[in-house]
mmCIF file of C-alpha atoms in Angstrom:
data_model
loop_
_atom_site.group_PDB
_atom_site.id
_atom_site.type_symbol
_atom_site.label_atom_id
_atom_site.label_comp_id
_atom_site.label_asym_id
_atom_site.label_seq_id
_atom_site.Cartn_x
_atom_site.Cartn_y
_atom_site.Cartn_z
ATOM 1 C CA MET A 427 178.421 67.034 129.516
ATOM 2 C CA ALA A 428 180.905 69.103 128.643
ATOM 3 C CA ILE A 429 181.644 69.887 124.671
ATOM 4 C CA PRO A 430 185.791 71.593 123.690
ATOM 5 C CA ARG A 431 184.944 74.784 122.345
ATOM 6 C CA SER A 432 187.566 77.704 121.177
ATOM 7 C CA LEU A 433 188.834 80.444 123.187
ATOM 8 C CA SER A 434 190.151 82.876 120.143
ATOM 9 C CA VAL A 435 187.949 83.568 116.855
ATOM 10 C CA ALA A 436 188.103 79.711 115.443
ATOM 11 C CA PHE A 437 190.692 76.465 117.167
ATOM 12 C CA LYS A 438 191.885 75.318 115.331
ATOM 13 C CA ALA A 439 196.142 75.025 114.241
ATOM 14 C CA ALA A 440 199.689 71.973 115.180
ATOM 15 C CA ALA A 441 202.778 71.657 115.586
ATOM 16 C CA LEU A 442 205.748 71.091 116.877
ATOM 17 C CA VAL A 443 207.782 72.537 114.150
ATOM 18 C CA LEU A 444 209.021 75.509 116.796
ATOM 19 C CA THR A 445 212.283 73.408 118.783
ATOM 20 C CA ALA A 446 215.060 75.249 114.892
ATOM 21 C CA SER A 447 212.920 78.054 114.345
ATOM 22 C CA VAL A 448 212.124 80.030 117.598
ATOM 23 C CA ALA A 449 215.805 78.360 118.871
ATOM 24 C CA SER A 450 216.674 80.531 115.753
ATOM 25 C CA ALA A 451 215.469 83.771 116.104
ATOM 26 C CA GLN A 452 215.635 85.374 119.461
ATOM 27 C CA GLU A 453 214.250 88.646 118.994
ATOM 28 C CA VAL A 454 212.039 90.944 120.632
ATOM 29 C CA ARG A 455 208.635 90.459 118.175
ATOM 30 C CA PRO A 456 206.373 93.271 117.740
ATOM 31 C CA TRP A 457 204.232 91.648 120.048
ATOM 32 C CA MET A 458 205.605 91.145 121.865
ATOM 33 C CA PRO A 459 206.332 92.563 125.930
ATOM 34 C CA SER A 460 209.008 94.624 125.312
ATOM 35 C CA ASP A 461 210.754 94.303 128.844
ATOM 36 C CA ILE A 462 211.038 90.312 127.170
ATOM 37 C CA GLY A 463 213.787 91.087 125.501
ATOM 38 C CA GLN A 464 215.765 92.516 129.192
ATOM 39 C CA ALA A 465 214.626 89.202 130.427
ATOM 40 C CA TRP A 466 217.114 87.288 127.722
ATOM 41 C CA ASN A 467 219.329 89.696 127.615
ATOM 42 C CA LEU A 468 219.480 88.818 131.899
ATOM 43 C CA GLY A 469 220.272 85.052 130.590
ATOM 44 C CA TYR A 470 216.641 83.977 131.751
ATOM 45 C CA LYS A 471 214.922 82.896 128.293
ATOM 46 C CA GLY A 472 212.481 79.681 129.986
ATOM 47 C CA GLN A 473 216.499 76.696 129.510
ATOM 48 C CA LYS A 474 215.247 73.668 131.745
ATOM 49 C CA THR A 475 212.134 74.270 132.070
ATOM 50 C CA THR A 476 209.013 72.632 130.308
ATOM 51 C CA ILE A 477 205.690 74.069 128.525
ATOM 52 C CA THR A 478 202.699 71.994 127.508
ATOM 53 C CA VAL A 479 200.578 73.198 125.817
ATOM 54 C CA ILE A 480 196.891 71.184 124.930
ATOM 55 C CA ASP A 481 195.164 72.743 122.256
ATOM 56 C CA ASP A 482 193.783 71.738 118.767
ATOM 57 C CA PHE A 483 196.985 70.057 116.481
ATOM 58 C CA ARG A 484 195.045 67.403 113.621
ATOM 59 C CA SER A 485 191.991 69.275 112.195
ATOM 60 C CA ASN A 486 192.025 70.857 108.718
ATOM 61 C CA TYR A 487 191.392 74.026 110.016
ATOM 62 C CA GLY A 488 193.821 77.195 110.164
ATOM 63 C CA ILE A 489 194.525 80.591 110.753
ATOM 64 C CA TYR A 490 195.851 82.964 109.413
ATOM 65 C CA GLY A 491 198.249 85.405 111.111
ATOM 66 C CA ASP A 492 201.496 86.977 111.825
ATOM 67 C CA LEU A 493 203.897 86.525 114.469
ATOM 68 C CA ARG A 494 207.297 85.571 112.922
ATOM 69 C CA GLY A 495 207.373 88.427 109.952
ATOM 70 C CA ARG A 496 205.128 85.745 107.929
ATOM 71 C CA THR A 497 202.053 85.095 106.971
ATOM 72 C CA GLU A 498 201.346 81.643 108.131
ATOM 73 C CA LEU A 499 198.515 79.492 108.491
ATOM 74 C CA LEU A 500 198.393 77.565 110.833
ATOM 75 C CA ARG A 501 195.961 74.770 113.156
ATOM 76 C CA HIS A 502 194.878 76.609 116.241
ATOM 77 C CA GLY A 503 197.646 75.140 118.922
ATOM 78 C CA GLU A 504 200.709 75.334 116.125
ATOM 79 C CA TRP A 505 199.074 79.289 117.266
ATOM 80 C CA THR A 506 199.706 78.937 120.622
ATOM 81 C CA ALA A 507 203.105 76.630 120.356
ATOM 82 C CA LEU A 508 205.031 78.797 118.799
ATOM 83 C CA GLU A 509 203.934 82.564 120.954
ATOM 84 C CA ALA A 510 204.701 80.414 123.847
ATOM 85 C CA GLY A 511 207.960 78.762 122.726
ATOM 86 C CA MET A 512 209.249 82.298 121.095
ATOM 87 C CA MET A 513 208.695 83.724 124.850
ATOM 88 C CA ALA A 514 210.501 82.057 126.176
ATOM 89 C CA PRO A 515 213.182 80.276 123.504
ATOM 90 C CA LYS A 516 214.961 78.088 125.898
ATOM 91 C CA ALA A 517 212.323 76.666 127.365
ATOM 92 C CA THR A 518 211.220 72.718 126.064
ATOM 93 C CA VAL A 519 207.585 73.038 124.257
ATOM 94 C CA LEU A 520 205.880 69.922 124.301
ATOM 95 C CA THR A 521 202.686 69.528 122.527
ATOM 96 C CA HIS A 522 198.879 67.516 123.733
ATOM 97 C CA ASP A 523 196.504 67.002 121.207
ATOM 98 C CA PHE A 524 192.695 67.655 122.054
ATOM 99 C CA SER A 525 192.036 64.109 120.752
ATOM 100 C CA ASN A 526 194.054 62.613 123.305
ATOM 101 C CA THR A 527 191.541 62.291 127.286
ATOM 102 C CA LYS A 528 194.804 61.067 128.626
ATOM 103 C CA ALA A 529 196.282 62.403 130.660
ATOM 104 C CA VAL A 530 199.042 65.340 130.844
ATOM 105 C CA LYS A 531 202.444 63.981 131.718
ATOM 106 C CA LEU A 532 204.780 66.205 133.738
ATOM 107 C CA ARG A 533 208.591 66.165 133.121
ATOM 108 C CA LYS A 534 211.377 67.242 135.413
ATOM 109 C CA GLY A 535 211.400 70.350 136.330
ATOM 110 C CA LEU A 536 208.873 73.658 135.768
ATOM 111 C CA ASN A 537 206.480 73.038 134.225
ATOM 112 C CA THR A 538 203.609 74.501 132.663
ATOM 113 C CA LEU A 539 200.856 73.933 130.965
ATOM 114 C CA ASN A 540 198.915 76.679 128.656
ATOM 115 C CA LEU A 541 195.142 76.168 127.914
ATOM 116 C CA SER A 542 194.316 78.365 125.187
ATOM 117 C CA TYR A 543 190.533 76.281 125.147
ATOM 118 C CA GLY A 544 187.093 75.682 127.051
ATOM 119 C CA MET A 545 184.867 72.924 128.408
ATOM 120 C CA ILE A 546 181.313 74.701 127.125
ATOM 121 C CA ALA A 547 178.560 73.842 128.165
ATOM 122 C CA LYS A 548 174.886 74.454 129.021
ATOM 123 C CA ASP A 549 174.650 76.347 132.861
ATOM 124 C CA GLY A 550 173.321 73.782 135.278
ATOM 125 C CA TYR A 551 175.275 71.442 135.948
ATOM 126 C CA SER A 552 176.738 70.067 139.556
ATOM 127 C CA ALA A 553 180.009 68.588 138.216
ATOM 128 C CA ILE A 554 181.349 67.363 135.143
ATOM 129 C CA ASN A 555 182.166 63.760 134.387
ATOM 130 C CA TRP A 556 186.111 65.042 133.452
ATOM 131 C CA SER A 557 188.269 62.285 131.450
ATOM 132 C CA ALA A 558 191.712 61.688 132.498
ATOM 133 C CA ARG A 559 192.579 65.371 130.462
ATOM 134 C CA GLU A 560 191.231 67.689 132.776
ATOM 135 C CA THR A 561 191.100 65.403 135.868
ATOM 136 C CA SER A 562 194.369 65.212 136.267
ATOM 137 C CA ILE A 563 195.501 69.234 134.914
ATOM 138 C CA ILE A 564 192.952 70.122 138.158
ATOM 139 C CA LYS A 565 194.901 68.242 140.460
ATOM 140 C CA TYR A 566 197.630 68.778 138.868
ATOM 141 C CA ALA A 567 196.475 72.795 139.612
ATOM 142 C CA ARG A 568 195.062 72.026 143.165
ATOM 143 C CA ASP A 569 198.149 70.672 144.749
ATOM 144 C CA GLY A 570 200.482 73.211 143.236
ATOM 145 C CA LYS A 571 202.214 70.773 141.123
ATOM 146 C CA ALA A 572 202.558 71.968 137.346
ATOM 147 C CA VAL A 573 201.656 76.133 137.231
ATOM 148 C CA ILE A 574 197.989 76.250 135.004
ATOM 149 C CA VAL A 575 197.439 79.584 132.285
ATOM 150 C CA LYS A 576 193.705 79.494 131.384
ATOM 151 C CA ALA A 577 192.822 81.966 128.629
ATOM 152 C CA ALA A 578 189.596 83.117 130.461
ATOM 153 C CA GLY A 579 187.339 84.070 127.641
ATOM 154 C CA ASN A 580 185.928 85.521 124.840
ATOM 155 C CA ASP A 581 182.008 85.623 125.970
ATOM 156 C CA GLY A 582 182.631 89.356 127.959
ATOM 157 C CA ILE A 583 181.619 87.966 131.192
ATOM 158 C CA ALA A 584 183.560 87.481 134.569
ATOM 159 C CA VAL A 585 185.121 84.252 134.690
ATOM 160 C CA GLY A 586 182.596 80.954 135.475
ATOM 161 C CA ALA A 587 179.831 83.318 134.210
ATOM 162 C CA ALA A 588 176.732 81.313 132.231
ATOM 163 C CA ASN A 589 177.031 83.745 128.701
ATOM 164 C CA ALA A 590 174.225 85.054 127.012
ATOM 165 C CA SER A 591 173.395 81.423 125.951
ATOM 166 C CA GLY A 592 173.283 79.958 128.817
ATOM 167 C CA MET A 593 176.765 78.542 128.144
ATOM 168 C CA VAL A 594 178.893 78.175 131.171
ATOM 169 C CA ASP A 595 182.697 76.923 130.558
ATOM 170 C CA TYR A 596 182.390 74.845 133.645
ATOM 171 C CA LEU A 597 186.851 74.402 133.763
ATOM 172 C CA ASN A 598 187.155 78.458 134.326
ATOM 173 C CA ARG A 599 184.417 76.998 137.505
ATOM 174 C CA ASP A 600 186.353 74.512 138.438
ATOM 175 C CA LEU A 601 189.573 76.039 138.528
ATOM 176 C CA VAL A 602 189.325 78.462 140.695
ATOM 177 C CA GLY A 603 191.202 78.632 143.797
ATOM 178 C CA LYS A 604 193.454 76.245 142.774
ATOM 179 C CA LYS A 605 196.923 77.360 143.956
ATOM 180 C CA SER A 606 198.950 77.464 141.114
ATOM 181 C CA ALA A 607 195.277 78.306 138.599
ATOM 182 C CA ILE A 608 196.339 81.685 136.409
ATOM 183 C CA PHE A 609 193.734 82.623 134.012
ATOM 184 C CA VAL A 610 194.303 85.003 131.412
ATOM 185 C CA GLY A 611 192.756 87.979 129.975
ATOM 186 C CA ALA A 612 193.531 90.869 127.285
ATOM 187 C CA LEU A 613 194.840 94.284 126.452
ATOM 188 C CA ASN A 614 194.173 95.898 123.494
ATOM 189 C CA ALA A 615 198.601 96.448 123.447
ATOM 190 C CA HIS A 616 200.399 96.000 125.687
ATOM 191 C CA GLY A 617 200.528 98.971 128.466
ATOM 192 C CA SER A 618 202.460 102.148 129.554
ATOM 193 C CA VAL A 619 202.099 105.329 132.769
ATOM 194 C CA ASP A 620 201.971 106.813 129.683
ATOM 195 C CA ARG A 621 200.298 104.695 127.087
ATOM 196 C CA PRO A 622 197.366 103.023 129.841
ATOM 197 C CA ALA A 623 195.858 99.645 127.795
ATOM 198 C CA SER A 624 192.181 98.807 128.666
ATOM 199 C CA LEU A 625 190.705 95.794 128.610
ATOM 200 C CA ALA A 626 189.684 94.327 124.802
ATOM 201 C CA TRP A 627 186.290 94.446 123.852
ATOM 202 C CA TYR A 628 185.873 90.387 123.921
ATOM 203 C CA SER A 629 187.911 89.693 126.934
ATOM 204 C CA ASN A 630 186.213 87.802 130.287
ATOM 205 C CA THR A 631 187.101 89.526 133.540
ATOM 206 C CA ALA A 632 187.662 88.833 136.526
ATOM 207 C CA GLY A 633 184.133 89.566 138.051
ATOM 208 C CA SER A 634 182.908 90.558 141.727
ATOM 209 C CA ASN A 635 184.797 86.651 142.631
ATOM 210 C CA PRO A 636 188.020 88.020 145.551
ATOM 211 C CA THR A 637 188.908 84.062 144.896
ATOM 212 C CA VAL A 638 188.726 84.491 141.336
ATOM 213 C CA GLN A 639 190.674 88.277 140.668
ATOM 214 C CA ASN A 640 193.771 87.592 142.705
ATOM 215 C CA GLN A 641 194.071 84.123 139.901
ATOM 216 C CA PHE A 642 193.320 87.257 137.129
ATOM 217 C CA LEU A 643 195.552 88.084 134.793
ATOM 218 C CA VAL A 644 196.089 90.800 131.967
ATOM 219 C CA VAL A 645 198.567 90.862 129.169
ATOM 220 C CA GLY A 646 197.952 92.474 125.775
ATOM 221 C CA VAL A 647 197.180 91.153 123.030
ATOM 222 C CA THR A 648 198.597 92.975 119.724
ATOM 223 C CA GLY A 649 196.092 91.713 116.585
ATOM 224 C CA ASN A 650 196.173 94.328 114.488
ATOM 225 C CA THR A 651 200.197 93.175 114.495
ATOM 226 C CA THR A 652 199.494 89.107 114.909
ATOM 227 C CA GLY A 653 196.085 89.294 112.874
ATOM 228 C CA LEU A 654 195.366 86.940 115.940
ATOM 229 C CA TYR A 655 193.279 87.418 118.060
ATOM 230 C CA GLY A 656 191.159 86.491 121.090
ATOM 231 C CA THR A 657 192.573 85.451 125.274
ATOM 232 C CA SER A 658 193.842 82.416 123.472
ATOM 233 C CA PHE A 659 197.121 83.778 122.574
ATOM 234 C CA ALA A 660 197.212 86.387 126.231
ATOM 235 C CA ALA A 661 197.465 82.781 127.979
ATOM 236 C CA PRO A 662 200.852 81.933 126.367
ATOM 237 C CA ILE A 663 202.417 85.024 127.021
ATOM 238 C CA VAL A 664 202.591 84.143 130.354
ATOM 239 C CA SER A 665 203.064 81.152 129.804
ATOM 240 C CA GLY A 666 206.419 82.358 127.643
ATOM 241 C CA TYR A 667 206.273 84.237 131.663
ATOM 242 C CA ALA A 668 206.323 81.394 133.443
ATOM 243 C CA ALA A 669 208.804 78.896 131.594
ATOM 244 C CA VAL A 670 211.501 83.057 132.148
ATOM 245 C CA LEU A 671 210.871 82.905 135.598
ATOM 246 C CA GLY A 672 211.600 79.150 136.475
ATOM 247 C CA SER A 673 215.470 79.552 134.585
ATOM 248 C CA LYS A 674 215.762 81.968 136.845
ATOM 249 C CA PHE A 675 214.462 80.991 140.117
ATOM 250 C CA THR A 676 215.086 76.955 139.609
ATOM 251 C CA LYS A 677 214.838 76.432 142.172
ATOM 252 C CA ALA A 678 210.935 77.022 143.343
ATOM 253 C CA ASN A 679 208.002 75.483 142.255
ATOM 254 C CA PRO A 680 205.009 76.274 140.272
ATOM 255 C CA THR A 681 203.354 77.620 143.196
ATOM 256 C CA GLN A 682 206.242 80.060 143.819
ATOM 257 C CA ILE A 683 207.117 80.596 140.172
ATOM 258 C CA THR A 684 202.546 81.605 139.907
ATOM 259 C CA ASN A 685 202.413 83.687 142.497
ATOM 260 C CA GLN A 686 204.980 85.968 141.286
ATOM 261 C CA LEU A 687 203.267 86.634 138.910
ATOM 262 C CA LEU A 688 200.392 88.048 140.256
ATOM 263 C CA ASN A 689 202.460 89.641 142.833
ATOM 264 C CA THR A 690 203.926 92.211 140.824
ATOM 265 C CA ALA A 691 201.115 92.925 138.404
ATOM 266 C CA ARG A 692 201.183 96.098 136.822
ATOM 267 C CA THR A 693 198.292 98.452 137.326
ATOM 268 C CA ASP A 694 199.021 101.739 136.186
ATOM 269 C CA THR A 695 199.683 100.785 133.010
ATOM 270 C CA ILE A 696 195.024 99.534 133.222
ATOM 271 C CA ARG A 697 193.075 102.637 132.021
ATOM 272 C CA GLY A 698 190.178 102.878 135.027
ATOM 273 C CA TYR A 699 192.039 99.766 136.215
ATOM 274 C CA SER A 700 189.296 97.884 137.806
ATOM 275 C CA ALA A 701 189.379 94.468 140.379
ATOM 276 C CA ASP A 702 186.629 93.345 138.704
ATOM 277 C CA LEU A 703 188.476 93.911 134.999
ATOM 278 C CA HIS A 704 191.312 93.095 135.290
ATOM 279 C CA GLY A 705 192.665 90.619 138.052
ATOM 280 C CA ARG A 706 195.572 91.242 140.191
ATOM 281 C CA GLY A 707 196.631 93.601 136.315
ATOM 282 C CA GLU A 708 198.787 93.991 133.357
ATOM 283 C CA ALA A 709 201.003 90.766 134.535
ATOM 284 C CA SER A 710 205.198 92.307 134.857
ATOM 285 C CA ILE A 711 208.199 89.975 133.595
ATOM 286 C CA SER A 712 210.986 92.523 134.468
ATOM 287 C CA ARG A 713 209.093 93.236 138.129
ATOM 288 C CA ALA A 714 208.417 89.341 138.669
ATOM 289 C CA LEU A 715 212.356 88.446 138.069
ATOM 290 C CA ALA A 716 213.602 91.917 139.783
ATOM 291 C CA PRO A 717 213.855 89.565 143.530
ATOM 292 C CA VAL A 718 217.312 87.342 143.943
ATOM 293 C CA SER A 719 215.300 84.770 145.381
ATOM 294 C CA ILE A 720 211.106 83.865 146.117
ATOM 295 C CA ARG A 721 209.773 82.437 148.019
#
C-alpha cells in the first residue's frame, strides 16, 4: 500500500489566505525567475485559469520561509499554494487537503494541478490501488484534461527508480508517459547564459528513459533566499507558468500548454546540460509566451 511522503524538507504547510495578499503584491521577488515580470507587463497573469494544489493544509507542523519579504511559519501546502499564486497572481488558487481522498474537481477553463508530494512504497508492487484522488489525477494526465505538474523528488535518483532504502514514488511511475504531465526537478539557481545553473544536489533526475526525459523540466529553487528547499518548491513555479500561458493562449488545451512549456525549455542556461539529468532543460516563460498562437 502506498503511503504519502514529503518531497520537500518537511511535508507541512497550509491555507488559502492567498487571494487578497497575492493580488495586491504583484512584484517580482528575488526568488522568482526574472522574466515573469515581463509576462505580467504584457498582461498575462493567469487570469481565467485555475491552479489546484493538492497538499497538507491541516497539520500542526510548519516550516519557516520567506516568499513575501518577511519570515513566516506556514504548513507545506500554504507555501506551495502561495508560491504558485504569486507566480500567477490573477489565477484562482484552490486547495485540496491531503486528508481528502475524493476525486479532484476541475473548473471551467484551464486547470493546473500542483503535486508537491509523492506516494511512496516498497519497490515491487505491480500496481497500486489508488484512491479516487490519485485515480482522477492520473486520468486527467492521461486524457489531457489538466496540466499535471509533479515535483520530481529529492532522493537524487531517476524518476521511477527505487531510492537507497528500496522505496519508490509510485505516483511518479504512473504519470510516466501521460500526455499532460510534467515532472519538475530543481536547479540551485535560475540559470542564464552568463551564469549557468547546476542541478540541486538533492533533485531527482530524468534518468535514461526517453519518455521521462521528454516530460521533465528543471527550474531554479533559491533556498538561500527563501529558506525553502526541495522540488516541492520547483513545481509551483511551473504551475504558475502554465496558468500564465493559459491567460495568453486562451483556446489552448492542457496538452498544448504542457507541450509548449516542454518544447521551449532552455539548455544553454544549465551547466553541463544532459538529458539524463535535466530532461528538456530549464523552463522559460518568455520563450513559451513568444508565439502568437500554439497548437
